[in-house]
Amino acid sequence: MSSRLGKLVERLGGQLIGDADIEISGIASLSDADASHITFLSNPKLRTQAAQTKAAALIISSADDAAIGADYQGARIITENPYAYFAKAAQLFVEQRATPVVPGIHPTAAVHPSAQVASTACIGPHAVIEADVVIADHAVIDAGCFVGRAARIGALTHFYAHVVFHGACEIGERGIIHSGAVIGADGFGFANERGVWIKIPQTGKVVIGNDVEVGANTTIDRGALEDTVIEDGVKLDNQIQIGHNCHIGAHTAMAGCVGVAGSAKIGKFCTFGGAAMVLGHLTIVDNVHVSSGSMVSRSLLEPGQYTGFYPLAKNAEWEKSAAIVRNLSSMREKIRELEKTLKSLTGNSNE
Amino acid sequence: MSSRLGKLVERLGGQLIGDADIEISGIASLSDADASHITFLSNPKLRTQAAQTKAAALIISSADDAAIGADYQGARIITENPYAYFAKAAQLFVEQRATPVVPGIHPTAAVHPSAQVASTACIGPHAVIEADVVIADHAVIDAGCFVGRAARIGALTHFYAHVVFHGACEIGERGIIHSGAVIGADGFGFANERGVWIKIPQTGKVVIGNDVEVGANTTIDRGALEDTVIEDGVKLDNQIQIGHNCHIGAHTAMAGCVGVAGSAKIGKFCTFGGAAMVLGHLTIVDNVHVSSGSMVSRSLLEPGQYTGFYPLAKNAEWEKSAAIVRNLSSMREKIRELEKTLKSLTGNSNE
Amino acid sequence: MSSRLGKLVERLGGQLIGDADIEISGIASLSDADASHITFLSNPKLRTQAAQTKAAALIISSADDAAIGADYQGARIITENPYAYFAKAAQLFVEQRATPVVPGIHPTAAVHPSAQVASTACIGPHAVIEADVVIADHAVIDAGCFVGRAARIGALTHFYAHVVFHGACEIGERGIIHSGAVIGADGFGFANERGVWIKIPQTGKVVIGNDVEVGANTTIDRGALEDTVIEDGVKLDNQIQIGHNCHIGAHTAMAGCVGVAGSAKIGKFCTFGGAAMVLGHLTIVDNVHVSSGSMVSRSLLEPGQYTGFYPLAKNAEWEKSAAIVRNLSSMREKIRELEKTLKSLTGNSNE
């Protein structure tokens, strides 16, 4: 359950200053850590707090270490990116602590005889695995999951309880799908004939790369004719909706409640704040960052940060400003009249 | 797996120009189609692309056909609404290709003895059907669905895996409910007594008409005293929330992430863009169209398109414009002062 | 199935005017009630309608009763808060009518031998209860629920079908969790290293107090290092997302589609309208009320009502106002120039 500090540094790198034989039993925040913990400083504003931590060891950048100087005397690991180092260290301690996965198929699971389930994979109680599904080594399909006909699940991928992964969809290795996510439901496609909607069959699938995480109750629709594609390393939070035929580039991350309408093409290394929305058929290039609550209603062809939400105010103030927003064109008209009057007064001296 | 072009036209109508004996094996987009496919042109901007398609046949309007003229020499079906024709044709090819549904109750399903399940219906593994439920002919209830006491499910209706359909709720014929949808949870009704919320029992139900589609992880709450009603032909995308006692008129469609608060009355033939929101107790008449990301905060008693979202900008520009929006009343004040000063200068010549 | 009016008043209080022996069989709205029902008036605008109700008895405030006067001659219960009284009365009638819960574990449920399930608790078909779970008296875990290792569920708490309640999470007494809710999925925590996201293990849990209601398909994430906390009496509607490490104060209520980003600290007795959003790491004090569709992008340290959404308009009008909003800084510039010109004309007479 614990690790020598020296062994940690051998595994994860960084420069160790202090006693390599200190035993570390876990990770904690600057304020909660005690002499059995390792902690980290990634926000320079917390330097004072870091100098006073009771942790056995501190993960820190060389700049912050120099700034704190002699105020902190404990062991430390100097690294370029303390937050990433902390993430990796935390993974090690959690792995040590977690219940080992027991391979095999729970007797209450309904697995079709034609499904190929690796002997090292684990299928939980009441899971349903349909015909021709392929589940690779060390994949874990928890209780009550549904995996549709001919779906493919890569090695070490983990579906938490109650994931729905529909027929023909694919996910790569080391993926994580959280509970209640639905991958591969029909896209929202209808033709309108005299007011009545005629369903367009959705015959594409969802293709998900490696190292993708999908949050709880998030939905990713299958393509209409072509596929919906989620590239490697994409991270989607909870309650997100991805429409049919979307393409999301590698390492793009979206916070909770984001919605992406059909056929949007989103680049790599983008981020979307919570509840951001993207209209259909738009193109967003690499390295675009959209703020929370913002509606993307046109293609974004230049990298950068984009925002668009109404600023919050006390309700009475909002009522005033909203009333003016509704009549902005009359305000513009008044300004034009003022300009005209003034121009006639000054004999066009502004020109 | 394939169909003669002539047979297709016999079934779906339209005017065939070209060889009725061409064999069609499926549907594809203008660019992906090969000589075994049929394709369609519904967007006049794609005329050039249509003229160059490799498809065996093209579904097209007479206007587009005239415009393309001799540029396209292949077989074509002339019809008023090529997109609707394509939808119907696609349904035929998909039906031919789909796995046939095998009627019967999976041995792992828990079906109450008092439930009436038609012999042509199909109940999947681990489904739970409570007492007094009625399931009509050719209905399909997929894996892990829950159908509560005395619910009624019409003929040919399909619940995908993991639908929850609570007690006493009803759905008509040819409906589709996607995975993770929850129909008939309690509405959000509380009385406040000195800060503490007292639950108001929700004793209404959800009544859904014929030909309704409900998206993945969408929720429709049961009514408080009366019912929540979804009329025929309504199409709801994923992640939608419909509050208790709402009434949604026939053939209205809502894109993903829309929210409708309790007791809203929405007309027929309306459309709602993604993430549009409707406050409670409002009335929206027929043929209203609400843009994505727009908050409907008052009743809409005239048909038309309505919009209300803050325009997206580069973050620095948004910060400028948002700061001014916060102080619009001071800007209005300045304009009034300017008008006053100018008036005094010009000797009231503006009046 | 019915109750004497006098018995109702003995149990719930209030002043009875009229015949205590009237038999009441249920609750109905002012307009739907007949001579077997009790109804209520909480909105003074409905006084005329109340005076004409056919109900056997009317729950009413003394002010409304005085205002209606002789127009209404039926039995009435005078109480300070008729809506809360109605809620309590409705609970009584519904309890009388509901199917009795049969304690015990359904034979198709998968309950780990080390789980402690009270003999008065009820576990539905296909539920999965992992090791070391504790389920208290009269708790009801409906069909297909998943309860993870070492979770704790208080007395009289009810999970509707298809709830996911992950390992180590806790909920108090008399709670209600609706179908499809996911409690305790991983928070959205990643460190970025040269564009690639590194997962930060989420080792906190979710701790929920007494008398909490959680809506259908709502998600509450477990904490990263510390816990996510939902205090007593909180009411969450459907489709809500609560991020990791949030703390929500007692008796706060949130309507559908609200999103709260990680580490937000929200006070007691707050309310959030539908689709309101709260950014991460903010503090909101007690008695704050946020309007629907509003984005909270800074801490709110004073009680009151806050709003921020773009006012809805006909699309053509919105296009005009949105175009001006995009260029508000140029409008401000024009006003400054006008002020300058005017000042030079008037010889600084404004100063």
PDB file of N, CA, C and O in Angstrom, chain A residues 108 126 144 166 180 186 188 191-193 197 199-201 203 217 219 221 239-241 277 279 295 302 305-307 309 321 331 334, chain B residues 32 81 83-84 88 90-91 94 126 162 178-179 213 217 237-239 251 254 275 292-293 309 313-315 318 325 335 339 342:
ATOM      1  N   THR A 108     -24.854 -14.473 -14.419  1.00  0.00           N
ATOM      2  CA  THR A 108     -26.129 -13.853 -14.827  1.00  0.00           C
ATOM      3  C   THR A 108     -26.014 -13.039 -16.110  1.00  0.00           C
ATOM      4  O   THR A 108     -27.020 -12.502 -16.583  1.00  0.00           O
ATOM      5  N   HIS A 126     -25.635  -9.433 -15.184  1.00  0.00           N
ATOM      6  CA  HIS A 126     -26.738  -8.920 -16.001  1.00  0.00           C
ATOM      7  C   HIS A 126     -26.289  -8.119 -17.222  1.00  0.00           C
ATOM      8  O   HIS A 126     -27.109  -7.437 -17.849  1.00  0.00           O
ATOM      9  N   GLY A 144     -24.835  -4.785 -15.913  1.00  0.00           N
ATOM     10  CA  GLY A 144     -25.959  -4.224 -16.638  1.00  0.00           C
ATOM     11  C   GLY A 144     -25.622  -3.531 -17.934  1.00  0.00           C
ATOM     12  O   GLY A 144     -26.488  -2.894 -18.534  1.00  0.00           O
ATOM     13  N   HIS A 166     -24.092   0.468 -28.807  1.00  0.00           N
ATOM     14  CA  HIS A 166     -24.939  -0.193 -29.803  1.00  0.00           C
ATOM     15  C   HIS A 166     -24.137  -0.906 -30.898  1.00  0.00           C
ATOM     16  O   HIS A 166     -22.933  -0.688 -31.061  1.00  0.00           O
ATOM     17  N   GLY A 180     -24.431   5.009 -17.791  1.00  0.00           N
ATOM     18  CA  GLY A 180     -25.550   5.700 -18.406  1.00  0.00           C
ATOM     19  C   GLY A 180     -25.245   6.314 -19.757  1.00  0.00           C
ATOM     20  O   GLY A 180     -26.145   6.850 -20.404  1.00  0.00           O
ATOM     21  N   ASP A 186     -29.631   6.170 -32.734  1.00  0.00           N
ATOM     22  CA  ASP A 186     -29.874   6.808 -34.035  1.00  0.00           C
ATOM     23  C   ASP A 186     -29.630   8.304 -33.972  1.00  0.00           C
ATOM     24  O   ASP A 186     -30.050   8.974 -33.022  1.00  0.00           O
ATOM     25  N   PHE A 188     -30.506  12.171 -35.279  1.00  0.00           N
ATOM     26  CA  PHE A 188     -31.815  12.830 -35.394  1.00  0.00           C
ATOM     27  C   PHE A 188     -31.965  13.288 -36.838  1.00  0.00           C
ATOM     28  O   PHE A 188     -31.601  14.419 -37.185  1.00  0.00           O
ATOM     29  N   ALA A 191     -36.796  13.735 -42.894  1.00  0.00           N
ATOM     30  CA  ALA A 191     -37.200  14.582 -44.012  1.00  0.00           C
ATOM     31  C   ALA A 191     -38.620  15.044 -43.733  1.00  0.00           C
ATOM     32  O   ALA A 191     -39.422  14.294 -43.169  1.00  0.00           O
ATOM     33  N   ASN A 192     -38.926  16.283 -44.101  1.00  0.00           N
ATOM     34  CA  ASN A 192     -40.256  16.813 -43.840  1.00  0.00           C
ATOM     35  C   ASN A 192     -41.087  16.790 -45.112  1.00  0.00           C
ATOM     36  O   ASN A 192     -40.690  17.318 -46.153  1.00  0.00           O
ATOM     37  N   GLU A 193     -42.250  16.163 -45.021  1.00  0.00           N
ATOM     38  CA  GLU A 193     -43.150  16.104 -46.170  1.00  0.00           C
ATOM     39  C   GLU A 193     -44.511  16.625 -45.734  1.00  0.00           C
ATOM     40  O   GLU A 193     -45.216  15.928 -44.980  1.00  0.00           O
ATOM     41  N   TRP A 197     -42.861  14.288 -40.379  1.00  0.00           N
ATOM     42  CA  TRP A 197     -41.456  13.895 -40.407  1.00  0.00           C
ATOM     43  C   TRP A 197     -41.303  12.445 -40.840  1.00  0.00           C
ATOM     44  O   TRP A 197     -41.937  11.556 -40.275  1.00  0.00           O
ATOM     45  N   LYS A 199     -38.658   9.394 -41.130  1.00  0.00           N
ATOM     46  CA  LYS A 199     -37.368   9.005 -40.554  1.00  0.00           C
ATOM     47  C   LYS A 199     -36.376   8.602 -41.638  1.00  0.00           C
ATOM     48  O   LYS A 199     -36.695   7.829 -42.540  1.00  0.00           O
ATOM     49  N   ILE A 200     -35.156   9.115 -41.509  1.00  0.00           N
ATOM     50  CA  ILE A 200     -34.053   8.683 -42.359  1.00  0.00           C
ATOM     51  C   ILE A 200     -33.246   7.656 -41.579  1.00  0.00           C
ATOM     52  O   ILE A 200     -32.689   7.963 -40.532  1.00  0.00           O
ATOM     53  N   PRO A 201     -33.195   6.430 -42.069  1.00  0.00           N
ATOM     54  CA  PRO A 201     -32.467   5.390 -41.332  1.00  0.00           C
ATOM     55  C   PRO A 201     -31.030   5.827 -41.092  1.00  0.00           C
ATOM     56  O   PRO A 201     -30.406   6.459 -41.952  1.00  0.00           O
ATOM     57  N   THR A 203     -27.537   4.631 -40.686  1.00  0.00           N
ATOM     58  CA  THR A 203     -26.831   3.376 -40.970  1.00  0.00           C
ATOM     59  C   THR A 203     -25.326   3.470 -40.751  1.00  0.00           C
ATOM     60  O   THR A 203     -24.615   2.488 -40.964  1.00  0.00           O
ATOM     61  N   ASN A 217     -23.986   9.461 -18.635  1.00  0.00           N
ATOM     62  CA  ASN A 217     -25.202   9.923 -19.321  1.00  0.00           C
ATOM     63  C   ASN A 217     -24.919  10.773 -20.561  1.00  0.00           C
ATOM     64  O   ASN A 217     -25.805  11.475 -21.056  1.00  0.00           O
ATOM     65  N   THR A 219     -24.300  11.134 -24.594  1.00  0.00           N
ATOM     66  CA  THR A 219     -24.810  10.408 -25.749  1.00  0.00           C
ATOM     67  C   THR A 219     -24.018  10.768 -27.009  1.00  0.00           C
ATOM     68  O   THR A 219     -23.749  11.940 -27.252  1.00  0.00           O
ATOM     69  N   ASP A 221     -24.306   9.890 -31.044  1.00  0.00           N
ATOM     70  CA  ASP A 221     -25.162   9.229 -32.036  1.00  0.00           C
ATOM     71  C   ASP A 221     -24.366   8.612 -33.178  1.00  0.00           C
ATOM     72  O   ASP A 221     -23.335   9.153 -33.595  1.00  0.00           O
ATOM     73  N   GLN A 239     -23.251  14.269 -19.488  1.00  0.00           N
ATOM     74  CA  GLN A 239     -24.452  14.947 -20.029  1.00  0.00           C
ATOM     75  C   GLN A 239     -24.176  15.664 -21.345  1.00  0.00           C
ATOM     76  O   GLN A 239     -24.839  16.657 -21.657  1.00  0.00           O
ATOM     77  N   ILE A 240     -23.225  15.177 -22.103  1.00  0.00           N
ATOM     78  CA  ILE A 240     -22.900  15.782 -23.400  1.00  0.00           C
ATOM     79  C   ILE A 240     -23.687  15.078 -24.502  1.00  0.00           C
ATOM     80  O   ILE A 240     -23.957  13.879 -24.421  1.00  0.00           O
ATOM     81  N   GLN A 241     -24.035  15.855 -25.519  1.00  0.00           N
ATOM     82  CA  GLN A 241     -24.718  15.284 -26.686  1.00  0.00           C
ATOM     83  C   GLN A 241     -23.868  15.533 -27.931  1.00  0.00           C
ATOM     84  O   GLN A 241     -23.544  16.687 -28.255  1.00  0.00           O
ATOM     85  N   MET A 277     -22.397  25.237 -26.875  1.00  0.00           N
ATOM     86  CA  MET A 277     -23.192  24.569 -27.909  1.00  0.00           C
ATOM     87  C   MET A 277     -22.592  24.858 -29.285  1.00  0.00           C
ATOM     88  O   MET A 277     -22.149  25.982 -29.521  1.00  0.00           O
ATOM     89  N   LEU A 279     -23.492  24.547 -33.396  1.00  0.00           N
ATOM     90  CA  LEU A 279     -24.509  24.227 -34.412  1.00  0.00           C
ATOM     91  C   LEU A 279     -23.977  23.210 -35.425  1.00  0.00           C
ATOM     92  O   LEU A 279     -22.774  22.949 -35.499  1.00  0.00           O
ATOM     93  N   MET A 295     -22.645  29.923 -27.493  1.00  0.00           N
ATOM     94  CA  MET A 295     -23.259  29.275 -28.656  1.00  0.00           C
ATOM     95  C   MET A 295     -22.390  29.530 -29.883  1.00  0.00           C
ATOM     96  O   MET A 295     -22.230  30.688 -30.288  1.00  0.00           O
ATOM     97  N   GLU A 302      -9.988  30.271 -37.044  1.00  0.00           N
ATOM     98  CA  GLU A 302      -8.749  30.737 -36.425  1.00  0.00           C
ATOM     99  C   GLU A 302      -8.692  30.236 -35.000  1.00  0.00           C
ATOM    100  O   GLU A 302      -9.695  30.327 -34.279  1.00  0.00           O
ATOM    101  N   GLN A 305      -9.568  31.954 -28.164  1.00  0.00           N
ATOM    102  CA  GLN A 305     -10.645  31.787 -27.183  1.00  0.00           C
ATOM    103  C   GLN A 305     -11.858  32.560 -27.647  1.00  0.00           C
ATOM    104  O   GLN A 305     -11.751  33.746 -27.984  1.00  0.00           O
ATOM    105  N   TYR A 306     -13.015  31.904 -27.654  1.00  0.00           N
ATOM    106  CA  TYR A 306     -14.257  32.528 -28.105  1.00  0.00           C
ATOM    107  C   TYR A 306     -15.297  32.477 -26.987  1.00  0.00           C
ATOM    108  O   TYR A 306     -15.392  31.467 -26.275  1.00  0.00           O
ATOM    109  N   THR A 307     -16.082  33.539 -26.888  1.00  0.00           N
ATOM    110  CA  THR A 307     -17.065  33.608 -25.807  1.00  0.00           C
ATOM    111  C   THR A 307     -18.346  34.251 -26.316  1.00  0.00           C
ATOM    112  O   THR A 307     -18.301  35.077 -27.236  1.00  0.00           O
ATOM    113  N   PHE A 309     -21.832  34.814 -23.893  1.00  0.00           N
ATOM    114  CA  PHE A 309     -22.998  34.626 -23.019  1.00  0.00           C
ATOM    115  C   PHE A 309     -23.344  35.955 -22.393  1.00  0.00           C
ATOM    116  O   PHE A 309     -22.500  36.840 -22.246  1.00  0.00           O
ATOM    117  N   SER A 321     -31.095  46.364 -18.625  1.00  0.00           N
ATOM    118  CA  SER A 321     -30.185  46.208 -19.773  1.00  0.00           C
ATOM    119  C   SER A 321     -30.858  45.381 -20.869  1.00  0.00           C
ATOM    120  O   SER A 321     -30.700  45.664 -22.055  1.00  0.00           O
ATOM    121  N   MET A 331     -31.669  53.002 -30.273  1.00  0.00           N
ATOM    122  CA  MET A 331     -30.556  53.763 -29.694  1.00  0.00           C
ATOM    123  C   MET A 331     -29.572  54.163 -30.795  1.00  0.00           C
ATOM    124  O   MET A 331     -29.092  55.304 -30.832  1.00  0.00           O
ATOM    125  N   LYS A 334     -30.913  57.098 -32.658  1.00  0.00           N
ATOM    126  CA  LYS A 334     -30.758  58.370 -31.947  1.00  0.00           C
ATOM    127  C   LYS A 334     -29.350  58.927 -32.113  1.00  0.00           C
ATOM    128  O   LYS A 334     -29.168  60.134 -32.276  1.00  0.00           O
TER     129      LYS A 334
ATOM    130  N   ASP B  32     -20.122   9.395 -52.229  1.00  0.00           N
ATOM    131  CA  ASP B  32     -19.735   8.017 -51.906  1.00  0.00           C
ATOM    132  C   ASP B  32     -20.391   6.982 -52.818  1.00  0.00           C
ATOM    133  O   ASP B  32     -19.948   5.827 -52.863  1.00  0.00           O
ATOM    134  N   ASN B  81     -40.210  16.170 -53.747  1.00  0.00           N
ATOM    135  CA  ASN B  81     -39.480  16.304 -52.489  1.00  0.00           C
ATOM    136  C   ASN B  81     -38.407  15.210 -52.410  1.00  0.00           C
ATOM    137  O   ASN B  81     -38.614  14.157 -51.798  1.00  0.00           O
ATOM    138  N   TYR B  83     -35.720  14.776 -50.795  1.00  0.00           N
ATOM    139  CA  TYR B  83     -35.203  14.373 -49.484  1.00  0.00           C
ATOM    140  C   TYR B  83     -36.166  13.388 -48.810  1.00  0.00           C
ATOM    141  O   TYR B  83     -35.748  12.377 -48.243  1.00  0.00           O
ATOM    142  N   ALA B  84     -37.462  13.675 -48.916  1.00  0.00           N
ATOM    143  CA  ALA B  84     -38.457  12.756 -48.351  1.00  0.00           C
ATOM    144  C   ALA B  84     -38.448  11.419 -49.107  1.00  0.00           C
ATOM    145  O   ALA B  84     -38.581  10.349 -48.516  1.00  0.00           O
ATOM    146  N   LYS B  88     -37.698   7.612 -47.576  1.00  0.00           N
ATOM    147  CA  LYS B  88     -38.543   6.412 -47.749  1.00  0.00           C
ATOM    148  C   LYS B  88     -37.768   5.279 -48.407  1.00  0.00           C
ATOM    149  O   LYS B  88     -37.909   4.110 -48.052  1.00  0.00           O
ATOM    150  N   ALA B  90     -34.554   4.812 -48.296  1.00  0.00           N
ATOM    151  CA  ALA B  90     -33.577   4.314 -47.330  1.00  0.00           C
ATOM    152  C   ALA B  90     -34.234   3.344 -46.352  1.00  0.00           C
ATOM    153  O   ALA B  90     -33.653   2.311 -45.987  1.00  0.00           O
ATOM    154  N   GLN B  91     -35.467   3.673 -45.950  1.00  0.00           N
ATOM    155  CA  GLN B  91     -36.172   2.763 -45.032  1.00  0.00           C
ATOM    156  C   GLN B  91     -36.343   1.371 -45.658  1.00  0.00           C
ATOM    157  O   GLN B  91     -36.180   0.365 -44.988  1.00  0.00           O
ATOM    158  N   VAL B  94     -32.959  -0.496 -45.637  1.00  0.00           N
ATOM    159  CA  VAL B  94     -32.558  -0.894 -44.296  1.00  0.00           C
ATOM    160  C   VAL B  94     -33.399  -2.056 -43.802  1.00  0.00           C
ATOM    161  O   VAL B  94     -32.903  -3.004 -43.214  1.00  0.00           O
ATOM    162  N   HIS B 126     -33.169  -9.710 -19.693  1.00  0.00           N
ATOM    163  CA  HIS B 126     -33.149  -8.890 -18.480  1.00  0.00           C
ATOM    164  C   HIS B 126     -34.163  -7.745 -18.489  1.00  0.00           C
ATOM    165  O   HIS B 126     -34.088  -6.851 -17.642  1.00  0.00           O
ATOM    166  N   HIS B 162     -32.477  -0.495 -22.414  1.00  0.00           N
ATOM    167  CA  HIS B 162     -32.367   0.383 -21.237  1.00  0.00           C
ATOM    168  C   HIS B 162     -33.350   1.542 -21.239  1.00  0.00           C
ATOM    169  O   HIS B 162     -33.034   2.615 -20.704  1.00  0.00           O
ATOM    170  N   HIS B 178     -35.463   5.627 -27.604  1.00  0.00           N
ATOM    171  CA  HIS B 178     -34.054   5.250 -27.596  1.00  0.00           C
ATOM    172  C   HIS B 178     -33.529   4.994 -26.175  1.00  0.00           C
ATOM    173  O   HIS B 178     -34.148   5.385 -25.183  1.00  0.00           O
ATOM    174  N   SER B 179     -32.377   4.387 -26.151  1.00  0.00           N
ATOM    175  CA  SER B 179     -31.783   3.911 -24.900  1.00  0.00           C
ATOM    176  C   SER B 179     -31.635   5.024 -23.865  1.00  0.00           C
ATOM    177  O   SER B 179     -31.260   6.142 -24.179  1.00  0.00           O
ATOM    178  N   GLU B 213     -40.995   9.657 -31.840  1.00  0.00           N
ATOM    179  CA  GLU B 213     -39.640   9.174 -31.560  1.00  0.00           C
ATOM    180  C   GLU B 213     -39.055   9.991 -30.409  1.00  0.00           C
ATOM    181  O   GLU B 213     -39.144  11.224 -30.394  1.00  0.00           O
ATOM    182  N   ASN B 217     -31.558   9.103 -23.565  1.00  0.00           N
ATOM    183  CA  ASN B 217     -31.405   9.836 -22.299  1.00  0.00           C
ATOM    184  C   ASN B 217     -32.329  11.046 -22.176  1.00  0.00           C
ATOM    185  O   ASN B 217     -32.101  11.913 -21.331  1.00  0.00           O
ATOM    186  N   ASP B 237     -35.211  14.713 -29.871  1.00  0.00           N
ATOM    187  CA  ASP B 237     -33.825  14.267 -29.955  1.00  0.00           C
ATOM    188  C   ASP B 237     -33.323  13.839 -28.554  1.00  0.00           C
ATOM    189  O   ASP B 237     -34.107  13.711 -27.612  1.00  0.00           O
ATOM    190  N   ASN B 238     -32.046  13.654 -28.400  1.00  0.00           N
ATOM    191  CA  ASN B 238     -31.430  13.194 -27.148  1.00  0.00           C
ATOM    192  C   ASN B 238     -31.393  14.302 -26.085  1.00  0.00           C
ATOM    193  O   ASN B 238     -31.393  15.479 -26.403  1.00  0.00           O
ATOM    194  N   GLN B 239     -31.285  13.871 -24.830  1.00  0.00           N
ATOM    195  CA  GLN B 239     -30.953  14.750 -23.693  1.00  0.00           C
ATOM    196  C   GLN B 239     -31.975  15.865 -23.495  1.00  0.00           C
ATOM    197  O   GLN B 239     -31.643  16.945 -22.982  1.00  0.00           O
ATOM    198  N   HIS B 251     -46.475  16.615 -34.529  1.00  0.00           N
ATOM    199  CA  HIS B 251     -45.446  16.876 -35.547  1.00  0.00           C
ATOM    200  C   HIS B 251     -44.468  17.993 -35.168  1.00  0.00           C
ATOM    201  O   HIS B 251     -43.751  18.510 -36.029  1.00  0.00           O
ATOM    202  N   MET B 254     -37.993  18.659 -31.725  1.00  0.00           N
ATOM    203  CA  MET B 254     -37.040  19.359 -30.843  1.00  0.00           C
ATOM    204  C   MET B 254     -35.674  18.701 -30.969  1.00  0.00           C
ATOM    205  O   MET B 254     -35.542  17.487 -30.803  1.00  0.00           O
ATOM    206  N   ALA B 275     -30.777  22.956 -27.444  1.00  0.00           N
ATOM    207  CA  ALA B 275     -30.573  23.702 -26.203  1.00  0.00           C
ATOM    208  C   ALA B 275     -31.504  24.891 -26.047  1.00  0.00           C
ATOM    209  O   ALA B 275     -31.300  25.726 -25.166  1.00  0.00           O
ATOM    210  N   SER B 292     -31.734  27.672 -31.881  1.00  0.00           N
ATOM    211  CA  SER B 292     -30.878  27.024 -30.895  1.00  0.00           C
ATOM    212  C   SER B 292     -30.453  28.014 -29.819  1.00  0.00           C
ATOM    213  O   SER B 292     -30.230  29.192 -30.090  1.00  0.00           O
ATOM    214  N   GLY B 293     -30.333  27.514 -28.605  1.00  0.00           N
ATOM    215  CA  GLY B 293     -29.756  28.304 -27.529  1.00  0.00           C
ATOM    216  C   GLY B 293     -30.600  29.476 -27.084  1.00  0.00           C
ATOM    217  O   GLY B 293     -30.109  30.346 -26.370  1.00  0.00           O
ATOM    218  N   PHE B 309     -29.892  34.586 -28.443  1.00  0.00           N
ATOM    219  CA  PHE B 309     -28.663  34.162 -27.781  1.00  0.00           C
ATOM    220  C   PHE B 309     -27.587  35.197 -28.036  1.00  0.00           C
ATOM    221  O   PHE B 309     -27.631  35.936 -29.026  1.00  0.00           O
ATOM    222  N   ALA B 313     -18.033  35.841 -29.981  1.00  0.00           N
ATOM    223  CA  ALA B 313     -16.949  36.717 -30.444  1.00  0.00           C
ATOM    224  C   ALA B 313     -15.641  36.199 -29.883  1.00  0.00           C
ATOM    225  O   ALA B 313     -15.641  35.350 -28.988  1.00  0.00           O
ATOM    226  N   LYS B 314     -14.545  36.708 -30.406  1.00  0.00           N
ATOM    227  CA  LYS B 314     -13.273  36.444 -29.735  1.00  0.00           C
ATOM    228  C   LYS B 314     -13.408  36.918 -28.297  1.00  0.00           C
ATOM    229  O   LYS B 314     -14.082  37.904 -28.021  1.00  0.00           O
ATOM    230  N   ASN B 315     -12.777  36.230 -27.389  1.00  0.00           N
ATOM    231  CA  ASN B 315     -13.031  36.484 -25.978  1.00  0.00           C
ATOM    232  C   ASN B 315     -12.781  37.950 -25.609  1.00  0.00           C
ATOM    233  O   ASN B 315     -13.565  38.554 -24.862  1.00  0.00           O
ATOM    234  N   TRP B 318     -15.668  39.971 -26.741  1.00  0.00           N
ATOM    235  CA  TRP B 318     -16.836  39.716 -25.889  1.00  0.00           C
ATOM    236  C   TRP B 318     -16.697  40.452 -24.568  1.00  0.00           C
ATOM    237  O   TRP B 318     -17.658  41.044 -24.082  1.00  0.00           O
ATOM    238  N   VAL B 325     -22.744  46.031 -22.177  1.00  0.00           N
ATOM    239  CA  VAL B 325     -24.108  45.547 -21.949  1.00  0.00           C
ATOM    240  C   VAL B 325     -24.486  45.710 -20.474  1.00  0.00           C
ATOM    241  O   VAL B 325     -25.606  46.114 -20.140  1.00  0.00           O
ATOM    242  N   ILE B 335     -26.749  59.483 -23.847  1.00  0.00           N
ATOM    243  CA  ILE B 335     -27.417  59.906 -25.078  1.00  0.00           C
ATOM    244  C   ILE B 335     -28.501  60.923 -24.759  1.00  0.00           C
ATOM    245  O   ILE B 335     -28.666  61.940 -25.439  1.00  0.00           O
ATOM    246  N   GLU B 339     -28.735  64.723 -26.144  1.00  0.00           N
ATOM    247  CA  GLU B 339     -29.927  65.250 -26.806  1.00  0.00           C
ATOM    248  C   GLU B 339     -30.374  66.563 -26.163  1.00  0.00           C
ATOM    249  O   GLU B 339     -30.747  67.526 -26.842  1.00  0.00           O
ATOM    250  N   LEU B 342     -27.870  69.410 -26.895  1.00  0.00           N
ATOM    251  CA  LEU B 342     -27.973  69.805 -28.284  1.00  0.00           C
ATOM    252  C   LEU B 342     -29.246  70.610 -28.530  1.00  0.00           C
ATOM    253  O   LEU B 342     -29.262  71.596 -29.282  1.00  0.00           O
TER     254      LEU B 342
END
